[in-house]
Structure formats: C-alpha cells, structure tokens
PDB file of C-alpha atoms in Angstrom:
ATOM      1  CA  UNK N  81       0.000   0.000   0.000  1.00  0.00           C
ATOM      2  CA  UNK N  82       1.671   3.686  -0.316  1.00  0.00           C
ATOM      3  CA  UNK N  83       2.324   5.586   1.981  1.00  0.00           C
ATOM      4  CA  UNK N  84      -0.054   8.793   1.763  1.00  0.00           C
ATOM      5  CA  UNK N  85       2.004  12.061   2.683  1.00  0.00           C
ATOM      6  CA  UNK N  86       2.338  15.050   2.903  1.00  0.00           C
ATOM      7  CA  UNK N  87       4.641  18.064   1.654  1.00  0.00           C
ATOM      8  CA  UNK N  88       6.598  20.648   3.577  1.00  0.00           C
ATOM      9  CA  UNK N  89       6.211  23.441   0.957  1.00  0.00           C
ATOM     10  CA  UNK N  90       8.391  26.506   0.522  1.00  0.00           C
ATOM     11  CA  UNK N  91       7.639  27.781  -3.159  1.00  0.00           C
ATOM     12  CA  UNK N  92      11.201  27.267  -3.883  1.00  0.00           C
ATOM     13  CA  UNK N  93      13.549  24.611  -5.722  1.00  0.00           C
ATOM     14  CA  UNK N  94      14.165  22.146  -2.568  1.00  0.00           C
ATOM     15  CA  UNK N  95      10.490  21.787  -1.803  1.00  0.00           C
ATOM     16  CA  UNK N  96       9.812  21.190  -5.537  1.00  0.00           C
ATOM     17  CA  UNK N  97      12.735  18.932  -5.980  1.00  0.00           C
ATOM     18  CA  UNK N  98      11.094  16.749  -3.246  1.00  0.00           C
ATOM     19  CA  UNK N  99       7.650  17.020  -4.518  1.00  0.00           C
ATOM     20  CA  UNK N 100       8.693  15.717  -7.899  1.00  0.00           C
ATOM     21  CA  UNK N 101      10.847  13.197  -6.792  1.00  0.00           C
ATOM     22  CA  UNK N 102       7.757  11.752  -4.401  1.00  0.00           C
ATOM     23  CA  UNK N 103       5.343  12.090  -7.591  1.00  0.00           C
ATOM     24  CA  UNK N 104       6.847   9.656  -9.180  1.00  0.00           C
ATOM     25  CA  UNK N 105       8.178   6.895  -6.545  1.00  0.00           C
ATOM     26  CA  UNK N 106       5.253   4.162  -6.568  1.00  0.00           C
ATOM     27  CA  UNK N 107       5.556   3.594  -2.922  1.00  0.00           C
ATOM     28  CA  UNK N 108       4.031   7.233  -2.105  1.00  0.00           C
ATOM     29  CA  UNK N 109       0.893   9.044  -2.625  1.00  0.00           C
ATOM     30  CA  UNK N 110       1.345  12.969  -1.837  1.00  0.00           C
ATOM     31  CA  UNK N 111      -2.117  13.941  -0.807  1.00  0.00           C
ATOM     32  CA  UNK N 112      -1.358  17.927   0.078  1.00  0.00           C
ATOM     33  CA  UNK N 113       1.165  20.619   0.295  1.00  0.00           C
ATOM     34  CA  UNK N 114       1.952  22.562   3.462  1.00  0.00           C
ATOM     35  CA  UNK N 115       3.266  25.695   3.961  1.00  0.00           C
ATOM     36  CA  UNK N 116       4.249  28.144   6.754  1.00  0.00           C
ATOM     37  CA  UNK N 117       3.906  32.077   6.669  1.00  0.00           C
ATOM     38  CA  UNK N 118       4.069  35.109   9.349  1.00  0.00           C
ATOM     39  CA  UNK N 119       1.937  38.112   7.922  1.00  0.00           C
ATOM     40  CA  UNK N 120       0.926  36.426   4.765  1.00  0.00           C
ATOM     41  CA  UNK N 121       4.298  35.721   3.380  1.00  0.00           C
ATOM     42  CA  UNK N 122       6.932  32.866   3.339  1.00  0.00           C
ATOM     43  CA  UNK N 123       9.846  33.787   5.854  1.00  0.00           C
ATOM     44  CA  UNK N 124      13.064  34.431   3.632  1.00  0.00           C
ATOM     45  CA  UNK N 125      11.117  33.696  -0.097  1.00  0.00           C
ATOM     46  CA  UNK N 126       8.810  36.681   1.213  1.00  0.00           C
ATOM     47  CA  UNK N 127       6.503  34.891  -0.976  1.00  0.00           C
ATOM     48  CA  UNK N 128       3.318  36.194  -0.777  1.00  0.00           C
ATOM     49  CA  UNK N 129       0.297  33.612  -0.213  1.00  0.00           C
ATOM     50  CA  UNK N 130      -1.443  34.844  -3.107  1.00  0.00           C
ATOM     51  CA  UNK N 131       1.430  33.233  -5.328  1.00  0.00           C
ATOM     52  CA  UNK N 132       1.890  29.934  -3.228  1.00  0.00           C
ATOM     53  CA  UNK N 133      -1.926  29.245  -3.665  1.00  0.00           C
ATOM     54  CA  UNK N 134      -1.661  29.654  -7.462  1.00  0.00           C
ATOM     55  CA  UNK N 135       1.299  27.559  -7.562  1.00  0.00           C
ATOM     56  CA  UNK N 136      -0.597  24.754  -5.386  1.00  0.00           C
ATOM     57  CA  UNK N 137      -3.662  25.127  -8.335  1.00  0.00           C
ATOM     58  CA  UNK N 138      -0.926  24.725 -10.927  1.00  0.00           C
ATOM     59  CA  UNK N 139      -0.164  21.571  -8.856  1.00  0.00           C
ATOM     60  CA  UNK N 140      -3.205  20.459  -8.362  1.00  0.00           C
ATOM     61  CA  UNK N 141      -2.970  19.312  -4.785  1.00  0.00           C
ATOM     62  CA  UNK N 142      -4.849  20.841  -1.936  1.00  0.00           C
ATOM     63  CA  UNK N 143      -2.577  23.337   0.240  1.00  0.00           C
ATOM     64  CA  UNK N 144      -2.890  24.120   4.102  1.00  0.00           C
ATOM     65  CA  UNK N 145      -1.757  27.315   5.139  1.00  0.00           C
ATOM     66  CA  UNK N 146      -0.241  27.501   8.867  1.00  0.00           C
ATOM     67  CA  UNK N 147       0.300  30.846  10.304  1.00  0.00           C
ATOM     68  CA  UNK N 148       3.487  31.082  12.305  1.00  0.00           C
ATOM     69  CA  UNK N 149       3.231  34.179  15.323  1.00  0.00           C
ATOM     70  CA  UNK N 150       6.750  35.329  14.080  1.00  0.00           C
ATOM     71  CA  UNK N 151       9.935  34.267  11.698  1.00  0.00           C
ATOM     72  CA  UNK N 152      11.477  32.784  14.981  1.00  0.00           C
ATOM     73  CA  UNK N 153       8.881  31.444  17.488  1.00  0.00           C
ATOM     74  CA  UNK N 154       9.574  30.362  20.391  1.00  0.00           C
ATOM     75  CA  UNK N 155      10.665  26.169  19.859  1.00  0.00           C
ATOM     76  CA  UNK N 156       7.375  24.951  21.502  1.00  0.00           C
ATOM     77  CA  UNK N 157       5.233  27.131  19.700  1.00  0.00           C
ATOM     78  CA  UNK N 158       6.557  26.179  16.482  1.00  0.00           C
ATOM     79  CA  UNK N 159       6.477  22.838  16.575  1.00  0.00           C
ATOM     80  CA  UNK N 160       3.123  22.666  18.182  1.00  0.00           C
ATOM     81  CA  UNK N 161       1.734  25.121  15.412  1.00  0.00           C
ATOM     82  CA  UNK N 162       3.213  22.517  13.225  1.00  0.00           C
ATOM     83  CA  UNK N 163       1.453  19.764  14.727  1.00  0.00           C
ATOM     84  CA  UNK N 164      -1.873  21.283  15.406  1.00  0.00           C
ATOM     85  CA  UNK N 165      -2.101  22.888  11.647  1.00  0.00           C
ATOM     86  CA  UNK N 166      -1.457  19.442   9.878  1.00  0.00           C
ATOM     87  CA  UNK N 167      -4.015  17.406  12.334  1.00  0.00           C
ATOM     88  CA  UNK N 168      -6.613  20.071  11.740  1.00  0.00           C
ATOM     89  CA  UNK N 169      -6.372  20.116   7.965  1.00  0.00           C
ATOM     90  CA  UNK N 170      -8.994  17.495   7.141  1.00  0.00           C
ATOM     91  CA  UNK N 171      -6.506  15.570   5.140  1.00  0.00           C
ATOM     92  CA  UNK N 172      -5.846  11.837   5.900  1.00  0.00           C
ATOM     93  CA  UNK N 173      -1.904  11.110   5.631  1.00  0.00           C
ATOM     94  CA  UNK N 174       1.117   8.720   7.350  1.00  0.00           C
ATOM     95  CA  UNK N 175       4.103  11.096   6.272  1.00  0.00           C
ATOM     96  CA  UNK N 176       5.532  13.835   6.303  1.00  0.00           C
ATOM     97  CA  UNK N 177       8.282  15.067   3.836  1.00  0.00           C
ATOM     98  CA  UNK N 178      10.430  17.834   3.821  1.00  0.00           C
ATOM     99  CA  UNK N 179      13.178  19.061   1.176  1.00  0.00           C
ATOM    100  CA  UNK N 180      16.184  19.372   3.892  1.00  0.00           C
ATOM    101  CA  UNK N 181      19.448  18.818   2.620  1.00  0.00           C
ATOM    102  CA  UNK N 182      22.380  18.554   5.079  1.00  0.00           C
ATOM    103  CA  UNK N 183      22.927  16.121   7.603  1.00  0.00           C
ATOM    104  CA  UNK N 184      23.124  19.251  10.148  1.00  0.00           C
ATOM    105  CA  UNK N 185      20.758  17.581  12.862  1.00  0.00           C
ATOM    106  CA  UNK N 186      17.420  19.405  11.302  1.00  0.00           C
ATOM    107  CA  UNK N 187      16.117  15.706  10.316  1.00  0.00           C
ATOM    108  CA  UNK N 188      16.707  14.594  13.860  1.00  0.00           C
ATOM    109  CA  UNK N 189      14.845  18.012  14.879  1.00  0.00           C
ATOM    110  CA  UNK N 190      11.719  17.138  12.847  1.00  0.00           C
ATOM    111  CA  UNK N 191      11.406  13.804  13.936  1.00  0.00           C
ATOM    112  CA  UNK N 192      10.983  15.035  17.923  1.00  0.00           C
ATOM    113  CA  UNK N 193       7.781  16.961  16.838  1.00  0.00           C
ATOM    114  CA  UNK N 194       6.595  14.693  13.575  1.00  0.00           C
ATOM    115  CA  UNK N 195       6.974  10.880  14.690  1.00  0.00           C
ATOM    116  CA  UNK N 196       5.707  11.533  18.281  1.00  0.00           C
ATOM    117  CA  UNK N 197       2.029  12.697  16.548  1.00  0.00           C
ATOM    118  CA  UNK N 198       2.250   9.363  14.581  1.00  0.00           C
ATOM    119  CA  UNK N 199       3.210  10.276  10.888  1.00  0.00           C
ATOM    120  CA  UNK N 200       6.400   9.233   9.435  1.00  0.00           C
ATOM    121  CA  UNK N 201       9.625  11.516   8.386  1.00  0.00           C
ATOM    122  CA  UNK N 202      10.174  11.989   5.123  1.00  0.00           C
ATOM    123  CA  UNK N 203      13.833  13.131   3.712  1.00  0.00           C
ATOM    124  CA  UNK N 204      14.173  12.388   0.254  1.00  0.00           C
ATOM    125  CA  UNK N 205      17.211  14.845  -0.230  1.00  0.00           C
ATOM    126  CA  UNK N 206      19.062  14.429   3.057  1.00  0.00           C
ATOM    127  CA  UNK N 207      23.005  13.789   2.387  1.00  0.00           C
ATOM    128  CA  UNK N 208      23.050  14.024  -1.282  1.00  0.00           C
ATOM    129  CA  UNK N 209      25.331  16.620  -2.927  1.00  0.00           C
ATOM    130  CA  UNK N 210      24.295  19.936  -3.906  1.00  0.00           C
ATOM    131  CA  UNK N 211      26.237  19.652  -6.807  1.00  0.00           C
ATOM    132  CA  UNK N 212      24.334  16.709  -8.324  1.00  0.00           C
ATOM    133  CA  UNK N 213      20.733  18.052  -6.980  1.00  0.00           C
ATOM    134  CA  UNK N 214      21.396  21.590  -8.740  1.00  0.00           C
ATOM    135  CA  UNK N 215      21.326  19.820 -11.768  1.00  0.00           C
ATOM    136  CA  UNK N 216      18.892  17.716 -10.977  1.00  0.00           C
ATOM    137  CA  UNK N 217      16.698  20.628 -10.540  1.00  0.00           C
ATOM    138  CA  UNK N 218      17.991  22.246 -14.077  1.00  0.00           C
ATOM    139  CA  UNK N 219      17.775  18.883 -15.861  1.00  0.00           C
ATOM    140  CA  UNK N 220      13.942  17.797 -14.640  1.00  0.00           C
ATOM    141  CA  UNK N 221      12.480  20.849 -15.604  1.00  0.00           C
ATOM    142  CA  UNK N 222      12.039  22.936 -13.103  1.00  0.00           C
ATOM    143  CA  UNK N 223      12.229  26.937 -13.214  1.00  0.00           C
ATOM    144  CA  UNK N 224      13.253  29.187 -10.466  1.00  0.00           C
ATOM    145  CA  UNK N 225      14.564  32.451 -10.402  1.00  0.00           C
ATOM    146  CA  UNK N 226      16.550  33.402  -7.146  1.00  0.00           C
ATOM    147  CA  UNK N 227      14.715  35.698  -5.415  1.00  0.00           C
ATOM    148  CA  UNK N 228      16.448  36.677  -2.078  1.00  0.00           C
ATOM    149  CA  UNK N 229      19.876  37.282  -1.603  1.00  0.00           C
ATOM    150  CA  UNK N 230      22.013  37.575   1.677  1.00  0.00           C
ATOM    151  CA  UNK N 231      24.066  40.341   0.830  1.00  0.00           C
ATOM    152  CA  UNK N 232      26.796  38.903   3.172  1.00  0.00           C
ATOM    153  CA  UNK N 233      27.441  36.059   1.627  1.00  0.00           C
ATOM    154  CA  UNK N 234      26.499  36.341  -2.140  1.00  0.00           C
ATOM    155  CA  UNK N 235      26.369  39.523  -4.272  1.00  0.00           C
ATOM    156  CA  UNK N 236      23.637  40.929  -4.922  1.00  0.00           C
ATOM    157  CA  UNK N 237      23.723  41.064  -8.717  1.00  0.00           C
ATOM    158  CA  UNK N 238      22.663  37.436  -8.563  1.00  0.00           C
ATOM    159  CA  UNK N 239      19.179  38.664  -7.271  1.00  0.00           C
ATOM    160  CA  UNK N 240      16.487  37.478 -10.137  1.00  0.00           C
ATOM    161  CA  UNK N 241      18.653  35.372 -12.040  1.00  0.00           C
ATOM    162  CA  UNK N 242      17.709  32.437 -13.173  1.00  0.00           C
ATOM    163  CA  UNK N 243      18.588  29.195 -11.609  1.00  0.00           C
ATOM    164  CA  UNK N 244      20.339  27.540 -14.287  1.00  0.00           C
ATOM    165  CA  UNK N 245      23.981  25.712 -15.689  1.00  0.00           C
ATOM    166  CA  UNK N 246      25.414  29.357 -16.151  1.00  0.00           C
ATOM    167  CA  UNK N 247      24.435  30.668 -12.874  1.00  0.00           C
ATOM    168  CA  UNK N 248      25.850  27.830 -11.329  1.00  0.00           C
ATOM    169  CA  UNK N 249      29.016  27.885 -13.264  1.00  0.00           C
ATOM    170  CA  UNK N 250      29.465  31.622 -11.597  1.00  0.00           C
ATOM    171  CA  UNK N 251      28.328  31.159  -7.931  1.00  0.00           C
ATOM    172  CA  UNK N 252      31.828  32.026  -6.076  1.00  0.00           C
ATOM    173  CA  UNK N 253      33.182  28.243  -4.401  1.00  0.00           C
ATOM    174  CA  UNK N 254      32.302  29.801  -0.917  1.00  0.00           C
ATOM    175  CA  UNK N 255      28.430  29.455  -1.986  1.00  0.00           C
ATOM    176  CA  UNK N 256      26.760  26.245  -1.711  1.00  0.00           C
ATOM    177  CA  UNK N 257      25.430  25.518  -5.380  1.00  0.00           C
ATOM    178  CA  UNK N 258      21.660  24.811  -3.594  1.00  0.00           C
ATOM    179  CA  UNK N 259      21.669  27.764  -1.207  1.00  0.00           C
ATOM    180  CA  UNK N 260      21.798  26.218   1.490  1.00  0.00           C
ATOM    181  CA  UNK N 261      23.878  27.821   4.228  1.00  0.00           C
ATOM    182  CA  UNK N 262      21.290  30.627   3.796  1.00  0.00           C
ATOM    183  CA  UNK N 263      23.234  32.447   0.363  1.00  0.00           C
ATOM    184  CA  UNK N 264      19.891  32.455  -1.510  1.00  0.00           C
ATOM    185  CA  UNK N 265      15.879  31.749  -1.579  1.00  0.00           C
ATOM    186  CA  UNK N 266      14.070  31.089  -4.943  1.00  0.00           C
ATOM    187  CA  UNK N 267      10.474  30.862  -6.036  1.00  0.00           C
ATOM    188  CA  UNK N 268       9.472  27.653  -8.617  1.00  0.00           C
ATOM    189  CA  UNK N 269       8.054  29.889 -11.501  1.00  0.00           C
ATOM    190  CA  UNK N 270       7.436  26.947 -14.423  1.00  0.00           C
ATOM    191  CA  UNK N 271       8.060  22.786 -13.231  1.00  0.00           C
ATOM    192  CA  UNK N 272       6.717  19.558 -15.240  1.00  0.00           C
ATOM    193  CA  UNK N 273       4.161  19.018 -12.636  1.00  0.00           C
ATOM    194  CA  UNK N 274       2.936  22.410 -12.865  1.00  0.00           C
ATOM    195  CA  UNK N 275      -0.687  22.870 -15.745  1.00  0.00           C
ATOM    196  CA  UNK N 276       1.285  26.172 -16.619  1.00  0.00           C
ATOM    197  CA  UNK N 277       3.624  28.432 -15.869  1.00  0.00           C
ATOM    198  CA  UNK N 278       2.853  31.415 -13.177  1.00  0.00           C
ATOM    199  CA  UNK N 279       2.375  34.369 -14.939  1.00  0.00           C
ATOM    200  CA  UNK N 280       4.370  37.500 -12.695  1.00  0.00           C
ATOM    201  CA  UNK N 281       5.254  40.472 -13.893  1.00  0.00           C
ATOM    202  CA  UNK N 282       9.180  41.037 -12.826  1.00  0.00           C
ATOM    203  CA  UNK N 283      10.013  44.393 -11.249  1.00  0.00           C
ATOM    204  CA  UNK N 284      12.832  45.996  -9.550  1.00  0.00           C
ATOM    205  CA  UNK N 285      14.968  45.018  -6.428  1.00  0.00           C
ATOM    206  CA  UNK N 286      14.505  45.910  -2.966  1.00  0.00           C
ATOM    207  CA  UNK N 287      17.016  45.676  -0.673  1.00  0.00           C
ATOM    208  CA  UNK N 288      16.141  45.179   3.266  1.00  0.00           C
ATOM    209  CA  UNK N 289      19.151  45.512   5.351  1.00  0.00           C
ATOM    210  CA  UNK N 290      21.192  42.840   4.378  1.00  0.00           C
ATOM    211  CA  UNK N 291      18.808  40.871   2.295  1.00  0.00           C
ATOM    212  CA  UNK N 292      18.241  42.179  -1.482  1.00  0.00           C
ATOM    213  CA  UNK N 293      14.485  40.671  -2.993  1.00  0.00           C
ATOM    214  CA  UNK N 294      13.254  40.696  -6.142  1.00  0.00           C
ATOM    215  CA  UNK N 295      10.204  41.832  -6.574  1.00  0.00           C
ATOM    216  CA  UNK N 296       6.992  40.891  -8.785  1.00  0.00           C
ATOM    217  CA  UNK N 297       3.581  41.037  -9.033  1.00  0.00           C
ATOM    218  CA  UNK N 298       0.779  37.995  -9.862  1.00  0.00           C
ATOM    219  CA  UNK N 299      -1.093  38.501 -12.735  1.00  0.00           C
ATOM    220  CA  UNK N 300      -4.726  37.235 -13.700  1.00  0.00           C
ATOM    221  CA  UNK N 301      -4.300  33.705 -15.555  1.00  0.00           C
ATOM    222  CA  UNK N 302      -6.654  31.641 -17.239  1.00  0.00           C
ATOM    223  CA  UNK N 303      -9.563  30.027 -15.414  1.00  0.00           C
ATOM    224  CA  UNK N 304      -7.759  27.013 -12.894  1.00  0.00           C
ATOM    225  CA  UNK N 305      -9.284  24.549 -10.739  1.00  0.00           C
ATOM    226  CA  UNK N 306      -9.811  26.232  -7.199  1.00  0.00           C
ATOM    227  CA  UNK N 307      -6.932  24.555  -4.777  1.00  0.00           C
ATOM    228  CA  UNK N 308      -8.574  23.225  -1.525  1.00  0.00           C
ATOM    229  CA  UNK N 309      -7.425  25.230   0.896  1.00  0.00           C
ATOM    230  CA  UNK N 310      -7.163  24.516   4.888  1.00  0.00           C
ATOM    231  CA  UNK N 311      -5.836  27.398   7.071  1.00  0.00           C
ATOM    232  CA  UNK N 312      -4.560  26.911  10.257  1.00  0.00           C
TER     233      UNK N 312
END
C-alpha cells in the first residue's frame, strides 16, 4: 500500500525537488502541500500567499496554510503550530516530507515533533550533494529564479537570475550551489508538474538591510481549478 504524505512546501527549488521526486516513486501518494507564513508571506522567499496558492492550483494538490506568530517562534510554539495545523487540515496522511538537505541535525529536529504525533519523516534529499541536486533541478524541468539574496554572503547582482547551468558555473566556491547555508531563496516559476507556468510580472529590487528581494507582481491567468485550501 503507499504511503499517503504530505509536503513541507516553501515555493522554492528544494520543496519542488522533493515534490517531484515523491510524484513519481510508486511507494508514495502525496495527498497535500503545506506551507508556513508570518503576515501572509513565506519567511526568507517573502513569498506572498497569493502566489503559493496559485502555484498549489498549478499543482493540483490541496494546500494548508499555517500561520506562524513570528519568523522565529519560540521552539514549543513552532512545533506545536506545526502539529496542530497538519491534524486540523482534514486531510488523511502517514508522512511527512520535507526538502532538507544537510545532515546538520534538522532531520533529527523534525522527527521530535513529527513521529511523536504518529506520521512518518520523510527526507528524500538528506546527504546528497548539492552539486548533483542543482542539476537535478535544471535537468527535470524545473524553473526558479533566485529571489532573495544575503548580501553577506552572495552579491547581490545574482538577485532574479535564473537558476540555471550558467548561474551555477558563476556562484563564487564559498556558496553552496543549492543555497543552502542561507546564500539564496528562490520561487518555482514553471516545473513539469505544474498545468502552466505562473504568470508574474518582474520588477525591480529591494534591498532590506542585508537581504536584497526581487520583486513581482501575480497577474490574472486563465480560469484554474480552485486549490482546496485549509488554514490553520
């Protein structure tokens, strides 16, 4: 039987990465996307909701919205939002997957809060090298533009660029090639799982102390499926 589960999703590469990858293993059924926000938007993407709901209609999977009080709750609070969000959803699931990739202790961290409310961890990432995921990403289809940049550790002329062979080949050695010592956040604008691509209009860059974001706005699309949607 497969294992019905559910996504930890970010609007960016990682998240889509796993999503793909899970779409077509035959031993799992995702059933719904999750995602957290504070005020609306996806800490560090500043995605707004209004874009990760169209890009869960593109999808085609129901999405459950769970607000977080701040960026940096308290430990407790988060992980109990975390917990109380995904049992109140309405959706019936036995996993939980998330698109983590170093072997930093965060999949050790998940499992305290996940496994003790009786779903199973998901990593289908963990431990594999950015190198070879990067191009995974490229290679399967998937379209992202970088969208926030940490100023300290990446210029910030790499703010919307495109996440693709050339950018890679010019990342500076001290950036991981995924992002994911905090260098960059991207947004999944086109993927093969996607009924079309989001339509945003790009406009200029905003820079926020040390972080530099491109900005965008959502325009209307053509008539989609309504994504079921369960906030928390």
């Amino acid at each position: 039987m497969k294992t019905k589960v559910m996504i930890s999703w970010s609007s960016g590469k990682d998240s889509a990465l796993t999503l793909w990858r899970l779409l077509n293993d035959p031993d799992y059924d995702v059933v719904g996307l999750f995602t957290t926000h504070v005020n609306n938007d996806v800490p560090f993407q500043a995605t707004p909701i209004a874009v990760v709901k169209q890009q869960a209609q593109l999808i085609g999977l129901p999405l459950v919205l769970i607000e977080l009080p701040e960026v940096f709750p308290e430990n407790g609070v988060y992980r109990q939002t975390i917990i109380d969000g995904l049992k109140n959803c309405g959706l019936q699931f036995n996993a939980v997957a998330f698109g983590d990739l170093f072997c930093n202790g965060i999949s050790d961290y998940r499992r305290q809060y996940i496994e003790p409310a009786g779903w199973e961890c998901i990593f289908p990432l963990l431990g594999q090298p950015s190198a070879q995921l990067a191009n995974e990403i490229i290679e399967c289809g998937i379209k992202t533009k970088l969208i926030t940049i940490d100023s300290t550790q990446l210029k910030i002329d790499f703010c919307g660029r495109w996440f693709n062979h050339q950018l890679l080949s010019e990342l500076p050695t001290t950036v991981d090639l995924c992002g994911e010592n905090g260098e960059f956040h991207t947004l999944v604008v086109d993927a093969p799982f996607y009924q079309q691509p989001l339509n945003l209009t790009w406009l200029t860059h905003e820079i926020e102390s040390r972080f530099c974001y491109q900005r965008y706005t959502l325009e209307e699309t053509e008539s989609l499926p309504d994504a079921d949607i369960a906030v928390s």
